[in-house]
Coordinates of C-alpha atoms and ligand atoms in Angstrom, one line a residue:
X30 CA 0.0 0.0 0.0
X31 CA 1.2 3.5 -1.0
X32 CA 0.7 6.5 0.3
X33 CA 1.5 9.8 -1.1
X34 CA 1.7 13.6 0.4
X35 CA 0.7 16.3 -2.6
X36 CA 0.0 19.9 -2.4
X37 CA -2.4 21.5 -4.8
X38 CA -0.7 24.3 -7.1
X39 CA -2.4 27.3 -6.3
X40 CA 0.0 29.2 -5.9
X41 CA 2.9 27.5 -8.1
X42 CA 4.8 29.5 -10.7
X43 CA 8.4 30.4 -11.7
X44 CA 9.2 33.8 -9.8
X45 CA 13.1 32.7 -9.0
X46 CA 15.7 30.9 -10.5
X47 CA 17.7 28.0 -8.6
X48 CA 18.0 25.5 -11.2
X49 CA 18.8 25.4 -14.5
X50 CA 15.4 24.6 -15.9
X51 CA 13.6 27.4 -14.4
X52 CA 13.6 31.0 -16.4
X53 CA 11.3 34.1 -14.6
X54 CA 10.5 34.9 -17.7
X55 CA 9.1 31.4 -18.9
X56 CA 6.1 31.5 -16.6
X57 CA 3.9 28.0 -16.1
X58 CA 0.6 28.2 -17.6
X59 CA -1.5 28.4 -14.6
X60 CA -5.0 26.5 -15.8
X61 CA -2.5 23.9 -17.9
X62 CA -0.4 23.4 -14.2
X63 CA -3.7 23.0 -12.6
X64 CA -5.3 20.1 -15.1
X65 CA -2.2 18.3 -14.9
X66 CA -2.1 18.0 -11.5
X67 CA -5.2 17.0 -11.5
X68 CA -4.8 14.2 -13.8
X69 CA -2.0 13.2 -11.9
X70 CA -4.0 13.6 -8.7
X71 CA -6.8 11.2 -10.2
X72 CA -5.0 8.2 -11.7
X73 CA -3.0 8.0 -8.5
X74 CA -6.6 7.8 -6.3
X75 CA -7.8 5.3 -9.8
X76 CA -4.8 3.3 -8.6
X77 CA -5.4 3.4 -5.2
X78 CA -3.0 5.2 -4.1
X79 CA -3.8 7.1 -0.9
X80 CA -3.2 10.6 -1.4
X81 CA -2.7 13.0 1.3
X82 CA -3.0 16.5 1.0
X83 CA -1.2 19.7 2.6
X84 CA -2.3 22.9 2.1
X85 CA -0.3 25.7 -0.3
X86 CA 1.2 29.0 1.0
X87 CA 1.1 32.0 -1.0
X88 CA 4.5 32.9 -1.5
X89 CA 5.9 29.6 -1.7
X90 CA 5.6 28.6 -5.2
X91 CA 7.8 25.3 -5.4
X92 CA 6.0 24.0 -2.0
X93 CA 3.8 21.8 -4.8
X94 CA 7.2 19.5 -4.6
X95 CA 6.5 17.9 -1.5
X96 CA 9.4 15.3 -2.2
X97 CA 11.6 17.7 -0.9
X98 CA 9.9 18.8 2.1
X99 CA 11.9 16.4 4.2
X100 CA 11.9 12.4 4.1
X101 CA 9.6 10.2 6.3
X102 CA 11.5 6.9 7.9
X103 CA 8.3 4.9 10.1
X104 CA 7.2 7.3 12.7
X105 CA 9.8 9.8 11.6
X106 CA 9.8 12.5 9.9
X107 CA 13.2 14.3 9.1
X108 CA 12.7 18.0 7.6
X109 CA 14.7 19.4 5.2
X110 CA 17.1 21.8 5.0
X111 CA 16.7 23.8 2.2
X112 CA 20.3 25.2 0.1
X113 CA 18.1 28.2 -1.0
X114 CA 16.6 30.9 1.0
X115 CA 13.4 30.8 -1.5
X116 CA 12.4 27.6 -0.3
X117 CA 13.7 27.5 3.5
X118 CA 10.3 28.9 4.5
X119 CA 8.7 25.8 3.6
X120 CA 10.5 23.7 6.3
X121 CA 8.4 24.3 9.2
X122 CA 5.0 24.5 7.6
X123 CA 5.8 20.8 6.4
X124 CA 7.2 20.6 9.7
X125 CA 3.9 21.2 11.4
X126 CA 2.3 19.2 9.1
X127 CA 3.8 16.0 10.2
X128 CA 3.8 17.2 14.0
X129 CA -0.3 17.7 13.6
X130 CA -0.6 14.4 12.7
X131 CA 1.8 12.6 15.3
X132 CA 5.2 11.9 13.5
X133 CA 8.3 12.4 15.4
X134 CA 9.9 15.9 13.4
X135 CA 13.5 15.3 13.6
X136 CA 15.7 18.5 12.6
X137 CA 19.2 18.2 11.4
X138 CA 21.8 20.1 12.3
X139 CA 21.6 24.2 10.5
X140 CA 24.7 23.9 8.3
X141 CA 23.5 20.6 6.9
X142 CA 21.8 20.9 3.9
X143 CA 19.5 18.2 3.3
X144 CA 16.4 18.4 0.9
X145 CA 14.3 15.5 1.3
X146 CA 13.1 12.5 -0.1
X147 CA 14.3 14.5 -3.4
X148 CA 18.0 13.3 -2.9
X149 CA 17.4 10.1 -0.9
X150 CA 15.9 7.2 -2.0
X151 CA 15.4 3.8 -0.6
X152 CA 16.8 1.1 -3.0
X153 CA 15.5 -2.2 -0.7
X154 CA 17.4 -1.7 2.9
X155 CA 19.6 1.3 1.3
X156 CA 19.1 4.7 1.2
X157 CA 20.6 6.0 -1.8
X158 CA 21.5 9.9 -1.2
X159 CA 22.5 12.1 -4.0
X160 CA 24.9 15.3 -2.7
X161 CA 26.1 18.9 -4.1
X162 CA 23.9 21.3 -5.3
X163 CA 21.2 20.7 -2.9
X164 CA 21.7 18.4 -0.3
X165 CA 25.7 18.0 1.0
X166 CA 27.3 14.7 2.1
X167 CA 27.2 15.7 5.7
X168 CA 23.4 15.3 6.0
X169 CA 24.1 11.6 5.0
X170 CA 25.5 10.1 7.7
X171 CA 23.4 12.0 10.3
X172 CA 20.3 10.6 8.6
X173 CA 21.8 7.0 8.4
X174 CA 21.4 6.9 12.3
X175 CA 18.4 8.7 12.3
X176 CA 16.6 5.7 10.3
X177 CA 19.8 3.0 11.3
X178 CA 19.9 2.3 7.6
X179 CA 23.2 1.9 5.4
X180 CA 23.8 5.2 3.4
X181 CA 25.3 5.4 0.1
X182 CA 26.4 8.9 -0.9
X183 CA 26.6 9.6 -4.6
X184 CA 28.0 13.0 -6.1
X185 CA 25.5 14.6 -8.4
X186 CA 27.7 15.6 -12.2
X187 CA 25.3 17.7 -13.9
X188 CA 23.5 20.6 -13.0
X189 CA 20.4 19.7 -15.0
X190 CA 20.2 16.9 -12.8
X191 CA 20.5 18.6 -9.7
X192 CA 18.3 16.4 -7.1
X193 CA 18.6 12.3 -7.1
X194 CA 15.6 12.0 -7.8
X195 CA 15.7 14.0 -11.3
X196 CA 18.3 10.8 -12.5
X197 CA 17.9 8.0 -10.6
X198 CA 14.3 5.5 -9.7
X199 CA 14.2 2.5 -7.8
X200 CA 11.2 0.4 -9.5
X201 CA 11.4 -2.5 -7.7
X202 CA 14.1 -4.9 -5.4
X203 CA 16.3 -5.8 -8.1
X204 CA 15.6 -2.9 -10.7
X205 CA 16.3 0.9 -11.0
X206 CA 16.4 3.1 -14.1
X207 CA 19.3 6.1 -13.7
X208 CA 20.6 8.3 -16.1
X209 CA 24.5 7.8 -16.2
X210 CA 25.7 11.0 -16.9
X211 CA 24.1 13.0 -14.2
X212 CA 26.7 10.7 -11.7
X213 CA 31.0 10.6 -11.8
X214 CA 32.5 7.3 -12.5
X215 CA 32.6 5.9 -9.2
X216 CA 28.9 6.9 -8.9
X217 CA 28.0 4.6 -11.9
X218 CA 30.1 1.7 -10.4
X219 CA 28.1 1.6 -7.0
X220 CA 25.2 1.4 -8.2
X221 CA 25.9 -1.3 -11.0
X222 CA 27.5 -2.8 -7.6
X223 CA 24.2 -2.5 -5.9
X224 CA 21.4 -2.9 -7.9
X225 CA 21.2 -6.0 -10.0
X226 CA 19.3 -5.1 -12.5
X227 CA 20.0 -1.0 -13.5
X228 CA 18.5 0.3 -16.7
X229 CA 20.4 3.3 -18.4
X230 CA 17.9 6.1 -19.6
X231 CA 19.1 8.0 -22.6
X232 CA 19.9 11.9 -22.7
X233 CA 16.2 12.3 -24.6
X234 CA 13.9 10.7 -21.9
X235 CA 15.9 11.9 -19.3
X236 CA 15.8 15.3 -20.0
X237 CA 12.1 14.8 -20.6
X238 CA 12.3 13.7 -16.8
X239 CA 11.6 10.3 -16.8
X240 CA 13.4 9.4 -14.3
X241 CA 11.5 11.1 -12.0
X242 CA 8.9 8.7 -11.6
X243 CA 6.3 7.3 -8.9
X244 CA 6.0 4.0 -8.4
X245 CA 3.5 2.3 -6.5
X246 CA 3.8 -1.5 -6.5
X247 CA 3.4 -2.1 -9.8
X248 CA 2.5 1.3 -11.6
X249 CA 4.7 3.9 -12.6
X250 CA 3.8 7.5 -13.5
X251 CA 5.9 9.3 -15.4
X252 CA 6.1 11.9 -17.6
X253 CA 5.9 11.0 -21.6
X254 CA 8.9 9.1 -22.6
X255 CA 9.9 7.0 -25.2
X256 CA 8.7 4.0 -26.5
X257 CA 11.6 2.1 -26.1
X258 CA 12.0 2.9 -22.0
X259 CA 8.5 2.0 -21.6
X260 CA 8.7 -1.3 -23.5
X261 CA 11.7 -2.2 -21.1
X262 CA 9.7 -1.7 -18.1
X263 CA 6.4 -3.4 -19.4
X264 CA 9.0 -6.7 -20.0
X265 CA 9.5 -6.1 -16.3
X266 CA 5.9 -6.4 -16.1
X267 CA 5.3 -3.2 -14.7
X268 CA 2.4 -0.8 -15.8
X269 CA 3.7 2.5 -17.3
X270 CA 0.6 5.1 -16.7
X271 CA 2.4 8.4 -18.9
X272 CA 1.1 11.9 -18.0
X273 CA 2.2 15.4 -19.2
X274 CA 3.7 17.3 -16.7
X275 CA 5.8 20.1 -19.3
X276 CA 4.2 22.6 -16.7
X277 CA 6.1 21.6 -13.9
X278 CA 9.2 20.8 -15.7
X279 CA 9.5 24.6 -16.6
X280 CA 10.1 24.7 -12.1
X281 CA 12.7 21.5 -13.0
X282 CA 10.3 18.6 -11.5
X283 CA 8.1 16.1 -12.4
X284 CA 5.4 13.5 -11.0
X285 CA 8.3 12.2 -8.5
X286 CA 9.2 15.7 -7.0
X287 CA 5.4 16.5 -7.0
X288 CA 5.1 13.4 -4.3
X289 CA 6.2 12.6 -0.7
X290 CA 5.9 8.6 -0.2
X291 CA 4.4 8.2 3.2
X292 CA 4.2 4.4 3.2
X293 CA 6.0 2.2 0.5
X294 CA 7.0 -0.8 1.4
X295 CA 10.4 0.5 2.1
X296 CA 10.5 3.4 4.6
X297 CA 9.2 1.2 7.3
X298 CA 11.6 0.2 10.3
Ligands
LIG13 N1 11.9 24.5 -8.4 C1 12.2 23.5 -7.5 C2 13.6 23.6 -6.9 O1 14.5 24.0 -7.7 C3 12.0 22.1 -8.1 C4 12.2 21.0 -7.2 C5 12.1 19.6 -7.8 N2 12.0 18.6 -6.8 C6 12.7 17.4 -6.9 N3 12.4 16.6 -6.0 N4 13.6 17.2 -7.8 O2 13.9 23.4 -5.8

C-alpha cells in the first residue's frame, strides 16, 4: 500500500531561478499546471494510491514539490534543509504538518543541507543519497542513524540533474532506471555494484524527466517518454501510466518531486 503527500498548485509559478530549468521569464501556464495535477492527482486515487494532501502557502511557489519537504522513515519524519533561501520557509509549515498528525519531526543540524526524499531514496534496505547542489554529504551520515539504515552517498555531475531523484528511480528490489551522466564514474560503479538489474535512460527521456517517476507497487507514472524505456519496463511487467507534466518541468520537477511517499513498502523500520 502506497501512500503519497501532494499539495495543490495554487499558488505555483516560476518567480526565482535556482536551477537550470527554471527562467522568470518562462512562466507555467496556470490553468494547464492545474489540469495536470489534476490528472496526476486522479490516476494516482484510480490506482489506489492514498493521497494526502497539505495545504499551499502563497509565497511559496515550489511547496507543490512535496518530495523535498523532508523524508519520512516509520514514525519519523526528518525535515529538510533547504540550500536556497526561497524555499527555507517551507521547512516548518511541512514541519507542522507531520507534527499535527503525530510523527516524530527530527531537525538536522543548521549547516546541513538536506532536501528530502528528493535526494534520498530507498533502493531495498539502502538509502541511496545524491549530494552537491542541494543536499551536501554531511546530511548523509546523520540521517543513516536517524533511520539505522546503510547510506550510500553519490556526487550529483550535472547541474540539469541537480536532485537524485531527477536521474535515478528505484522500480522494484532488483531494478532501477538512472541516467549515467548525471553521476561521476565511481557513482556509476556503486550502483551497477548494488542494484542488479539497473537500466540506463538516454539523454532524450531523461531530460524529458523520466526518471523522475512514482512508483506504487506495480505502476509507474511518469512523464511521456519513449517507446523504447516504456517497452523495457512493461517486459519487467510493470504498468507504465504516462502523464504530461511540461508545466512543472519549466520549475525543474516532475510527478516524483510532485510526491512525498508516506508508506511504500520500504521506509518502514
Ligand atoms: N523548483 C524546485 C527547486 O528547484 C524544483 C524541485 C524539484 N524537486 C525534486 N524533488 N527534484 O527546488
Amino acid at each position: 500500500m502506497t501512500e503519497l503527500l501532494l499539495c495543490p498548485p495554487t499558488y505555483y509559478t516560476v518567480d526565482y531561478e535556482i536551477n537550470p530549468w527554471m527562467h522568470i521569464h518562462n512562466k507555467p501556464d496556470r490553468e494547464l499546471a492545474e489540469s495536470q495535477w489534476t490528472a496526476f492527482y486522479r490516476l494516482l486515487t484510480e490506482l489506489k494510491v492514498t493521497v494526502h494532501r497539505i495545504d499551499p502557502k502563497p509565497g511559496l511557489p515550489d511547496m507543490v514539490f512535496t518530495a523535498n519537504g523532508g523524508l519520512v522513515f516509520g514514525n519519523k519524519f526528518i525535515v529538510s534543509n533547504f540550500r536556497h533561501a526561497e524555499r527555507a520557509k517551507e521547512a516548518p509549515v511541512f514541519a507542522s504538518w507531520f507534527k499535527n498528525r503525530g510523527y516524530e519531526v527530527v531537525h538536522l543540524p543548521r549547516d546541513r543541507y538536506f532536501e528530502g526524499e528528493g535526494d534520498a531514496l530507498m533502493f531495498g534496505d539502502t538509502l541511496v543519497a545524491g549530494f552537491k547542489f542541494r543536499s551536501d554529504i554531511h546530511s548523509h551520515r546523520y540521517i543513516g542513524e536517524v533511520i539505522g539504515r546503510r547510506v550510500i552517498s553519490l556526487e550529483l555531475a550535472s547541474p540539469n540533474f541537480y536532485h537524485l531523484d531527477t536521474c535515478f528511480c528505484p522500480l522494484n528490489d532488483e531494478t532501477a532506471i538512472y541516467y549515467p551522466e548525471a553521476f561521476d564514474s565511481y557513482g556509476r560503479e556503486v550502483l551497477k555494484h548494488i542494484i542488479p538489474n539497473l537500466i540506463e535512460v538516454g539523454r532524450k527521456d531523461a531530460m524529458n524527466f523520466c526518471c523522475n517517476a512514482v512508483v506504487s507497487g506495480k505502476n509507474v507514472i511518469m512523464n511521456n517518454c519513449s517507446a523504447e524505456l516504456r517497452r523495457r519496463m512493461e517486459t519487467l511487467g510493470l504498468n507504465v501510466f504516462q502523464l504530461s507534466f511540461s508545466e512543472f518541468i519549466k520549475a525543474g520537477g516532475s510527478s516524483k518531486c510532485l510526491s512525498l511517499y508516506l508508506k511504500s513498502p520500504h521506509n518502514e523500520p
